[in-house]
Coordinates of C-alpha atoms and ligand atoms in Angstrom, one line a residue:
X1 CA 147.7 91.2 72.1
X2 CA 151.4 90.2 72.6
X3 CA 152.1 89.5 76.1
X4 CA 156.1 91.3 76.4
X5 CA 155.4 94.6 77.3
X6 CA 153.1 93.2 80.4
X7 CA 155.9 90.8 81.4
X8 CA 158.6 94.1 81.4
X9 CA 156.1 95.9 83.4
X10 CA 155.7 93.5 86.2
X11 CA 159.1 93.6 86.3
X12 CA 159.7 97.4 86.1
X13 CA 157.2 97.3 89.3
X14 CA 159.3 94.6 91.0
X15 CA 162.2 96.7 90.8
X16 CA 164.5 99.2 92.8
X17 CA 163.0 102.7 91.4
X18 CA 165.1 104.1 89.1
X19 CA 167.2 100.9 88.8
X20 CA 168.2 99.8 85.3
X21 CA 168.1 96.3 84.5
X22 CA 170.2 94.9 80.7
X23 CA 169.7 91.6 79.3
X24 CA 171.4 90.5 76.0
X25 CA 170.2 87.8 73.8
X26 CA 172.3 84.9 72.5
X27 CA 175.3 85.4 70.2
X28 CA 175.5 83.5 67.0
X29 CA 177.7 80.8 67.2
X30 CA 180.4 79.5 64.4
X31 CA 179.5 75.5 63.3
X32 CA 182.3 75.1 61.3
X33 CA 184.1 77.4 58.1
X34 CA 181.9 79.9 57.9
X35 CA 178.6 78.2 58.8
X36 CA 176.9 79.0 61.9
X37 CA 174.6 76.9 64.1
X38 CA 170.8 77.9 63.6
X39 CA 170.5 80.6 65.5
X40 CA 168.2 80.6 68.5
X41 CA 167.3 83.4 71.0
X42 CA 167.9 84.0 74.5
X43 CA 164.7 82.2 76.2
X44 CA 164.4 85.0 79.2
X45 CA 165.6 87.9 76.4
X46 CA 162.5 87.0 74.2
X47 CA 160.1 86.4 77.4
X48 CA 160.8 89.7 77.7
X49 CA 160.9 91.3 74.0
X50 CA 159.5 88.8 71.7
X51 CA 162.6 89.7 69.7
X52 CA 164.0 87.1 67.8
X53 CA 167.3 88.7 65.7
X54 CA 171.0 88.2 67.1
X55 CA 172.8 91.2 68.4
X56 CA 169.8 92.8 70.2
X57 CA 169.9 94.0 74.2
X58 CA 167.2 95.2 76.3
X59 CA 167.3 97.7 78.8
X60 CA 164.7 98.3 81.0
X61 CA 164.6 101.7 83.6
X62 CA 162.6 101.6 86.5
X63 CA 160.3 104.4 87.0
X64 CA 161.1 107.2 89.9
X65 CA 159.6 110.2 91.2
X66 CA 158.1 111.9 87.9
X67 CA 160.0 109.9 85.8
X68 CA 158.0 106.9 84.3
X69 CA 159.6 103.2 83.1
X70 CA 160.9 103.1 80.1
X71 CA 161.8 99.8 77.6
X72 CA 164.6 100.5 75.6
X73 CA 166.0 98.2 72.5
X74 CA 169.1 97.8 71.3
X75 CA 169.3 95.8 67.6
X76 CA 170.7 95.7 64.4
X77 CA 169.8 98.5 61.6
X78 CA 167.9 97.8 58.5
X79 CA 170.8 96.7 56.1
X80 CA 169.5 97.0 52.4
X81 CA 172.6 95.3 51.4
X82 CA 173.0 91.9 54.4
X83 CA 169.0 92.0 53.9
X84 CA 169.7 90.6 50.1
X85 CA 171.5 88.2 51.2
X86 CA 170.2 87.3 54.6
X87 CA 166.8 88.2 54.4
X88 CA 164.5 90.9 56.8
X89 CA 165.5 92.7 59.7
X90 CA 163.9 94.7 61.5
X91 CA 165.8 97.7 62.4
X92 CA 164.8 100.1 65.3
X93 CA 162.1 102.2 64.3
X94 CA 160.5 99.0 63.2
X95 CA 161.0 97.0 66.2
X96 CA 160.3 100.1 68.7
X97 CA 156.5 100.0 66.8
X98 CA 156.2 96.1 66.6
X99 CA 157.4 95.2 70.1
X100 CA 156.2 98.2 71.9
X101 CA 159.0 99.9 73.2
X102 CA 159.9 103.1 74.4
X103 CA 163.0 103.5 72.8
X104 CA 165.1 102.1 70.1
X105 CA 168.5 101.9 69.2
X106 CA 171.2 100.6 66.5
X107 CA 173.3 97.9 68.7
X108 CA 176.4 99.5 67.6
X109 CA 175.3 102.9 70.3
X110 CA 175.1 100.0 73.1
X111 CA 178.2 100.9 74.9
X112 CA 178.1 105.3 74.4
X113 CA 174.3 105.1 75.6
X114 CA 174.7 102.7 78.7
X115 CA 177.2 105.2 80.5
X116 CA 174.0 108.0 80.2
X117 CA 171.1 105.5 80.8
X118 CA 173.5 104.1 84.2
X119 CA 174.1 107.8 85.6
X120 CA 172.8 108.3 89.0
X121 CA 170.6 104.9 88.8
X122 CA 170.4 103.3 92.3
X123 CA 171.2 99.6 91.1
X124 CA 172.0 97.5 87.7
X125 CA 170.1 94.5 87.7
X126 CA 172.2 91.9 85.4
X127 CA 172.4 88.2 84.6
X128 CA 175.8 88.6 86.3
X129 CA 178.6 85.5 85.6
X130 CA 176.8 83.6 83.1
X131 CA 178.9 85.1 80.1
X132 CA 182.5 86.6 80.6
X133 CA 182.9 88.6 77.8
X134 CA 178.9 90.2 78.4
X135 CA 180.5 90.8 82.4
X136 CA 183.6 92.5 81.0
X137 CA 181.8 95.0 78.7
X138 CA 179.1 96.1 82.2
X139 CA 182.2 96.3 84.1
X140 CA 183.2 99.0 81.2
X141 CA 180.1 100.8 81.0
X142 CA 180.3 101.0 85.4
X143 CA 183.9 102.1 84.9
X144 CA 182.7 104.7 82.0
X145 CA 180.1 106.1 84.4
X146 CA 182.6 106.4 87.9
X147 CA 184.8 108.2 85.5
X148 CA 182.5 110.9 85.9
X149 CA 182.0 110.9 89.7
X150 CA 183.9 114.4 89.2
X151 CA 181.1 116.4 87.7
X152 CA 178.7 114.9 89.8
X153 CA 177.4 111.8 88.7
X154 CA 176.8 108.6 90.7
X155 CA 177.5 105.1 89.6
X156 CA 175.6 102.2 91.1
X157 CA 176.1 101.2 94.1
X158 CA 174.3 97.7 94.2
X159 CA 174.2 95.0 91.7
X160 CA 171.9 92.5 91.7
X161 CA 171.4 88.8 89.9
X162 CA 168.7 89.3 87.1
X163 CA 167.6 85.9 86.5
X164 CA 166.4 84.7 89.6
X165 CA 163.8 87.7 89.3
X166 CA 162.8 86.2 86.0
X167 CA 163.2 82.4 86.6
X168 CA 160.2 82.7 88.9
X169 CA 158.0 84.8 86.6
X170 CA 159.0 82.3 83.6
X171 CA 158.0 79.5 86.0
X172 CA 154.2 80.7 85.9
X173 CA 152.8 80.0 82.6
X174 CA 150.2 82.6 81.4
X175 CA 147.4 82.0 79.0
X176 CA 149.7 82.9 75.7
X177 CA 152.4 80.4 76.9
X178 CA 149.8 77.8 77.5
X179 CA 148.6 77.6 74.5
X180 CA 152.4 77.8 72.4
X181 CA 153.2 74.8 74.9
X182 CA 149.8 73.1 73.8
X183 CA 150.7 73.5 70.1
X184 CA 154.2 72.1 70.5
X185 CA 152.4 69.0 72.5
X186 CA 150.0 68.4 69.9
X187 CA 152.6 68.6 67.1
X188 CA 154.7 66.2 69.0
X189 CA 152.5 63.8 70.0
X190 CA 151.7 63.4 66.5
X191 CA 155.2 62.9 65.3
X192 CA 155.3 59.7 67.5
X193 CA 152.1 58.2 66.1
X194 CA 153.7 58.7 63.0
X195 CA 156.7 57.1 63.9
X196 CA 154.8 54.4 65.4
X197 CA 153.1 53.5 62.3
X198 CA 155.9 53.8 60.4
X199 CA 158.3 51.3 62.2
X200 CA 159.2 48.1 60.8
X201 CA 162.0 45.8 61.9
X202 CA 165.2 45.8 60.2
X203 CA 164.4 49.8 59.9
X204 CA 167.0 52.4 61.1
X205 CA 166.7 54.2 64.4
X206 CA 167.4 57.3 62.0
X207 CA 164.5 56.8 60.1
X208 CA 162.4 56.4 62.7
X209 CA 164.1 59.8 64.0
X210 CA 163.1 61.1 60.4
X211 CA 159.8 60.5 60.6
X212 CA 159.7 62.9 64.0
X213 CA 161.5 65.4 62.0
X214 CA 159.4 65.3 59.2
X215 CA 156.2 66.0 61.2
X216 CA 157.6 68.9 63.1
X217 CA 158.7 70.6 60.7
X218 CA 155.9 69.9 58.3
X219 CA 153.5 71.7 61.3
X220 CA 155.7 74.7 61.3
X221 CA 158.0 73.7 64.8
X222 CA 161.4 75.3 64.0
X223 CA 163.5 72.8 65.5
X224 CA 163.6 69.7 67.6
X225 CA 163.4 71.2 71.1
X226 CA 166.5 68.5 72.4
X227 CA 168.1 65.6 70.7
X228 CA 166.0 63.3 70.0
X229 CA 166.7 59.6 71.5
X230 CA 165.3 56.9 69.4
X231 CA 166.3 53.6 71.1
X232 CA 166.0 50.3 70.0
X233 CA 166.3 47.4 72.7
X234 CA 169.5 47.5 75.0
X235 CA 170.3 50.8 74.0
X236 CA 167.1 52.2 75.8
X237 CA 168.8 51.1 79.1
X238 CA 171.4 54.2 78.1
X239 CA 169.6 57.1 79.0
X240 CA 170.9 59.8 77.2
X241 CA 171.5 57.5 73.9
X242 CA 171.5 59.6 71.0
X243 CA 173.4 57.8 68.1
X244 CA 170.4 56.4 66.3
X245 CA 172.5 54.7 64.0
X246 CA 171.5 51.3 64.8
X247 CA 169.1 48.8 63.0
X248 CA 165.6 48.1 64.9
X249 CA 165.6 44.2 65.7
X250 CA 162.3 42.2 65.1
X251 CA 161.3 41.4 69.2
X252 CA 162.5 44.7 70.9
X253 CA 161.4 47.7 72.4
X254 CA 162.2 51.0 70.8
X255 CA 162.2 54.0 73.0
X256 CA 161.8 57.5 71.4
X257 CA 162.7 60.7 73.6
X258 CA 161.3 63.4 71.0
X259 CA 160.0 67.2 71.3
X260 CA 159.4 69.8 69.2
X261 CA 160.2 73.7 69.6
X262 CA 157.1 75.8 68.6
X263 CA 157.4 79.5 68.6
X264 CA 159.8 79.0 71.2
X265 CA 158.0 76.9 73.3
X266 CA 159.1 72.9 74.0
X267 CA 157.8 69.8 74.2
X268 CA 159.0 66.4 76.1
X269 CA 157.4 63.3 75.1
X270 CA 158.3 59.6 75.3
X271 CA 156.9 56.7 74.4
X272 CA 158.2 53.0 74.0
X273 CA 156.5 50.8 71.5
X274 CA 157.3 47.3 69.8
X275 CA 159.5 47.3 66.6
X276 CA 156.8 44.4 65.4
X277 CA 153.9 46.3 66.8
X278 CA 152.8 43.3 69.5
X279 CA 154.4 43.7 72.8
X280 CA 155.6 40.2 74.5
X281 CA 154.8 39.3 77.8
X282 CA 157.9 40.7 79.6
X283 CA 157.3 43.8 77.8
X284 CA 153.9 44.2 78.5
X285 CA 154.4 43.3 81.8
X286 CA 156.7 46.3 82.4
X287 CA 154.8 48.4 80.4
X288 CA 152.1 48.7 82.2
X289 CA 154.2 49.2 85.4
X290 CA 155.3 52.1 84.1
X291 CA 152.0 53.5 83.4
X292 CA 150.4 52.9 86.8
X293 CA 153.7 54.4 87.7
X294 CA 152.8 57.5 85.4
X295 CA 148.6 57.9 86.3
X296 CA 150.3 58.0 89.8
X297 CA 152.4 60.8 89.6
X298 CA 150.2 62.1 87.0
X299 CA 147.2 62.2 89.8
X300 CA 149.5 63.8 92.4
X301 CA 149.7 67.1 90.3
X302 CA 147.5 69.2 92.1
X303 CA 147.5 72.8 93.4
X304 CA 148.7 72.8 97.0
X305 CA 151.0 69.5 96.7
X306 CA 154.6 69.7 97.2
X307 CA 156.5 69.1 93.8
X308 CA 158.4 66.3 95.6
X309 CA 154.9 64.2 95.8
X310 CA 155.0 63.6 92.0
X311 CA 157.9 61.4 92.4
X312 CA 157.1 59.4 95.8
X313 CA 154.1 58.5 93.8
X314 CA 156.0 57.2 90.7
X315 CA 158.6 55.5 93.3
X316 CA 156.0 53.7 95.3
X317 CA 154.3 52.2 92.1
X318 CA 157.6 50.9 90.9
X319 CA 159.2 49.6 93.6
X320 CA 156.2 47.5 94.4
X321 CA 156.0 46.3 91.0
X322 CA 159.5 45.9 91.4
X323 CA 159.0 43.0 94.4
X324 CA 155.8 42.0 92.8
X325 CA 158.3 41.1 89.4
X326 CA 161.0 39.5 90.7
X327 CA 163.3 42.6 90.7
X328 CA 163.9 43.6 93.8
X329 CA 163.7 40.6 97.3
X330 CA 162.7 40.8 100.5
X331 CA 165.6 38.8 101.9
X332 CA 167.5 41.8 100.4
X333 CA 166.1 44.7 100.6
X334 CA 163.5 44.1 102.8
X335 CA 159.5 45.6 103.1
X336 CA 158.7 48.1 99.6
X337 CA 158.9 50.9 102.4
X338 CA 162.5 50.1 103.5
X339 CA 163.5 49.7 99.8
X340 CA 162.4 53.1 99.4
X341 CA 164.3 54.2 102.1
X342 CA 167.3 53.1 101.0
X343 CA 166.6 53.5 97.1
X344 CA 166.8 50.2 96.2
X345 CA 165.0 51.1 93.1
X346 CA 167.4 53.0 91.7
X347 CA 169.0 50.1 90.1
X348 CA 166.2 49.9 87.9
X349 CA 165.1 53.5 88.2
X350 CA 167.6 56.3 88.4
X351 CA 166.2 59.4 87.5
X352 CA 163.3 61.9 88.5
X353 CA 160.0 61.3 87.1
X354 CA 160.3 65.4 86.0
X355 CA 161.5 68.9 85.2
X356 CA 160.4 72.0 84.9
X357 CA 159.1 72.6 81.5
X358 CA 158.6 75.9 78.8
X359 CA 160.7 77.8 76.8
X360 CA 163.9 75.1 78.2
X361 CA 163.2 71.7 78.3
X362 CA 164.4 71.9 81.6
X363 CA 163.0 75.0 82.4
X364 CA 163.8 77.7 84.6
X365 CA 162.3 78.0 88.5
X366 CA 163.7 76.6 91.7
X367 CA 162.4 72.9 92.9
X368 CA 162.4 74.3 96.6
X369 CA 161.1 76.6 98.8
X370 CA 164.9 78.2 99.4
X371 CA 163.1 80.7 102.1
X372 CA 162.5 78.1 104.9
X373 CA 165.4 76.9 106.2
X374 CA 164.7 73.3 105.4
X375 CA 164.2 74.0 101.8
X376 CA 161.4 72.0 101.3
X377 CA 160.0 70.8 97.5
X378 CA 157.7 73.5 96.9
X379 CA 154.2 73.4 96.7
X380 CA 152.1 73.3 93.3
X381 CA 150.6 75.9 91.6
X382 CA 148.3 76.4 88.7
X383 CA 150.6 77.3 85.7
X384 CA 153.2 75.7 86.1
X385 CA 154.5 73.4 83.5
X386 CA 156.1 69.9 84.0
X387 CA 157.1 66.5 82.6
X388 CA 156.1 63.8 84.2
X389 CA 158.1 60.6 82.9
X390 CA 158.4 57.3 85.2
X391 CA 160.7 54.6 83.7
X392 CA 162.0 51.4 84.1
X393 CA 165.9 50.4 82.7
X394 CA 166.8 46.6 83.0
X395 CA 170.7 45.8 82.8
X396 CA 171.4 42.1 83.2
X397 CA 172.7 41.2 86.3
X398 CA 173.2 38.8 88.5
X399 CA 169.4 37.7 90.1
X400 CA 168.0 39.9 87.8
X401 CA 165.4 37.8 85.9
X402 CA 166.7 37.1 82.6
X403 CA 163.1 37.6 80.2
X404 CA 163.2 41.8 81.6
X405 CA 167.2 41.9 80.4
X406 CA 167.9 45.1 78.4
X407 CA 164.2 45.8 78.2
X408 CA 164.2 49.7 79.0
X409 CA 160.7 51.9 79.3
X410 CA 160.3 55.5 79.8
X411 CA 156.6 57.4 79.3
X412 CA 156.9 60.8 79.3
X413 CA 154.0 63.6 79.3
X414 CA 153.9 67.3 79.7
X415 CA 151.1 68.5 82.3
X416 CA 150.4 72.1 83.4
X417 CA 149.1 72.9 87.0
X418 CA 144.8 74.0 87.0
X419 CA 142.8 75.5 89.5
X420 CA 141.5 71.7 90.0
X421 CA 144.1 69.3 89.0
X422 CA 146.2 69.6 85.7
X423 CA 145.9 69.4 82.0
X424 CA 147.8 67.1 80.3
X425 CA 149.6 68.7 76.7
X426 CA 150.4 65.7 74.7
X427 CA 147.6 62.9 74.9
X428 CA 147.7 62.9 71.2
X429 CA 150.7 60.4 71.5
X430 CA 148.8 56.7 72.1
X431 CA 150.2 55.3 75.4
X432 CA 148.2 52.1 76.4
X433 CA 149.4 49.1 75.3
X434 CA 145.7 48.1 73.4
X435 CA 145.8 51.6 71.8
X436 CA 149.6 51.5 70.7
X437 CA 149.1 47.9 69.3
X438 CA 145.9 49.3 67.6
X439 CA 147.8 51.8 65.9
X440 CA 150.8 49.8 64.7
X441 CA 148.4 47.2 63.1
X442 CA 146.3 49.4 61.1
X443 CA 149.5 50.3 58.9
X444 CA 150.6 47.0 58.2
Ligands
LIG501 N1 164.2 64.8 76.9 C1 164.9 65.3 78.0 C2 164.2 64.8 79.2 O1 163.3 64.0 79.2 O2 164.5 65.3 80.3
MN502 MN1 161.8 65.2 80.2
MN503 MN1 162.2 63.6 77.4

């Protein structure tokens, strides 16, 4: 049973009645000559519609009085002709039965039919300023229905922001989404045990990206779901690195940043492994800093929790690790609770141990609760879906000891919020040091 005509229900319900709310999907964009980008959808368009062609726009109208909701879609007619040479679309009727709407339309009525559909509605509900020419064609269909205030007719009189409406249902994972998001983990966590085993020193950081590729693709993800960051020893220190052009040296760390996109669902892995498959004692010794780090912050995702306590419990591992290593002094920075305080640990830790995660790699939702007036983090709940990725990032410096220099360790997984704790996505990617080592040996 698809799930899209449910999600545009409970949103029908949560609006104005006989409000209309429009919601275009992404446009296809030009690569270079006359060769687009691959195409990808609009995430919150498809939450909606499950739709995945270009030049489609939904319309939903809120129920009122007698009148009950209806889903309307706007797309792109069967072309026997582009269909040769671009292969299947569906065409309204089609999509009207597949998708379960009420309605359906060629895209090319879009603008005649919106003046009718927004006559005497109370509101438009609208992503509004995210795309200027898509603001400039509603303020033409609002123009095209004043221009009737003569015989009667009523324009809009309130407008409100469509997407922080849908931001917080996207934030709650149901059961469907679940189990896309456990696919894509499961794919990917596979792609880095086959990059693992295939690394050798003197390879490529390409082909180490290749062999992610190759086992995405080969399990049916469409794309990589970001850049993928493979990393071979200083360059792991640069957090959004994503040349892999260099050659793996025997002795380093390589750190891989890799996801998959399944049926429109991403996931966020990383792991950090030995080019030579034995970590040295620096390495090791980091390594497993980070993962206390991570079973930390992985043990504070619980129902009820604040999303902030993730990353106090990441931060408190590290930063006594950090004292405990040499990184950080006491005649410094003082105790591990005033470095905290004053983030001494960002010299070796900079970023958030998490996002957000579904459709978007950083997905949708606020962070905080924006109705108190202190915004605080907001608390957990079951279904929600986040990374959880500690790290370490050691730039020589002055009294920074000299065997952790350029070493650079991130560990990312993807969780999901239960009733009792979370589920964790993407354990198929090996992560402790014995099991990483383990795995690099047995393919030599
Ligand atoms: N790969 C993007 C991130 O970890 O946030
Ligand atoms: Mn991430
Ligand atoms: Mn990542």
């Amino acid at each position: 049973m698809m799930p899209y005509a449910g999600r545009r229900a409970r949103l029908l319900a949560r609006m104005q009645p006989g409000a209309v709310a429009v919601l275009g999907t992404a446009p296809e964009v030009l690569r270079n000559g006359d060769s687009d980008y691959p195409y990808r959808h609009d995430s919150h368009f498809y939450y909606l519609s499950g739709y995945t062609e270009p030049e489609s726009f939904l319309v939903l109208v809120a129920a009122r009085g007698e009148q009950a909701a209806r889903s309307i879609l706007f797309c792109r007619e069967k072309n026997v002709e582009r269909e040769i040479w671009e292969g299947f679309r569906f065409g309204p009727d089609a999509a009207r039965q597949a998708f379960g709407f009420d309605e359906a339309w060629p895209i090319g009525e879009l603008d005649a039919r919106m003046a009718d559909i927004l006559a005497d509605a109370p509101a438009l509900y609208y992503p509004l300023g995210v795309n200027a020419a898509r603001d400039a064609q509603v303020a033409g269909w609002l123009k095209a229905v004043r221009a009737r205030a003569r015989t009667g007719v009523a324009a809009p009189q309130t407008t409100h922001h469509l997407l922080g409406m849908l931001d917080e249902m996207r934030l709650l994972k149901d059961d469907y989404e679940i189990a896309l998001m456990a696919r894509a983990g499961l794919i990917s966590g596979q792609a880095h045990a086959r990059a693992m085993r295939a690394t050798r020193p003197g390879m490529f950081e390409y082909e180490i990206e290749a062999e992610l590729l190759h086992e995405f693709r080969r399990n049916g993800a469409q794309f990589p779901a970001y850049p993928s960051i493979v990393a071979a020893g200083a360059n792991a220190c640069v957090l959004h690195y994503s040349a892999n052009n260099r050659q793996v040296l025997d002795g380093e760390l390589v750190l891989v940043d890799a996801g998959c996109e399944f049926d429109g669902y991403a996931a966020d892995i990383t792991r950090t492994w030995p080019a030579n498959g034995r970590f040295t004692d620096p390495q090791r010794t980091l390594y497993e800093l980070v993962l206390r780090a991570q079973a930390a912050a992985i043990a504070a995702v619980e129902p009820g929790r604040p999303y902030s306590a993730i990353h106090d419990a990441a931060v408190r591992v590290l930063t006594e690790g950090m004292f405990d290593l040499g990184l950080l002094d006491r005649d410094k920075v003082g105790s591990p609770d005033d470095a905290i305080a004053a983030r001494a640990y960002a010299q070796f830790y900079m970023h958030g141990t998490g996002h957000w995660l579904g459709m978007d790699v950083h997905d949708v939702g606020a962070y905080r609760d924006l109705t108190l007036p202190d915004k605080p983090s907001r608390a957990l709940l079951p279904g929600m879906a986040l990374t959880v990725e500690p790290g370490i990032y050691v730039r020589p410096g002055e009294g920074v000891p000299e065997r952790f220099w350029d070493i650079g360790i991130r560990i990312e997984d993807d969780v999901v919020v239960t009733d009792a704790g979370c589920r964790v996505l993407t354990g198929d990617a090996p992560k402790d040091v014995a099991e990483i080592e383990a795995l690099m040996q047995e393919s030599r």
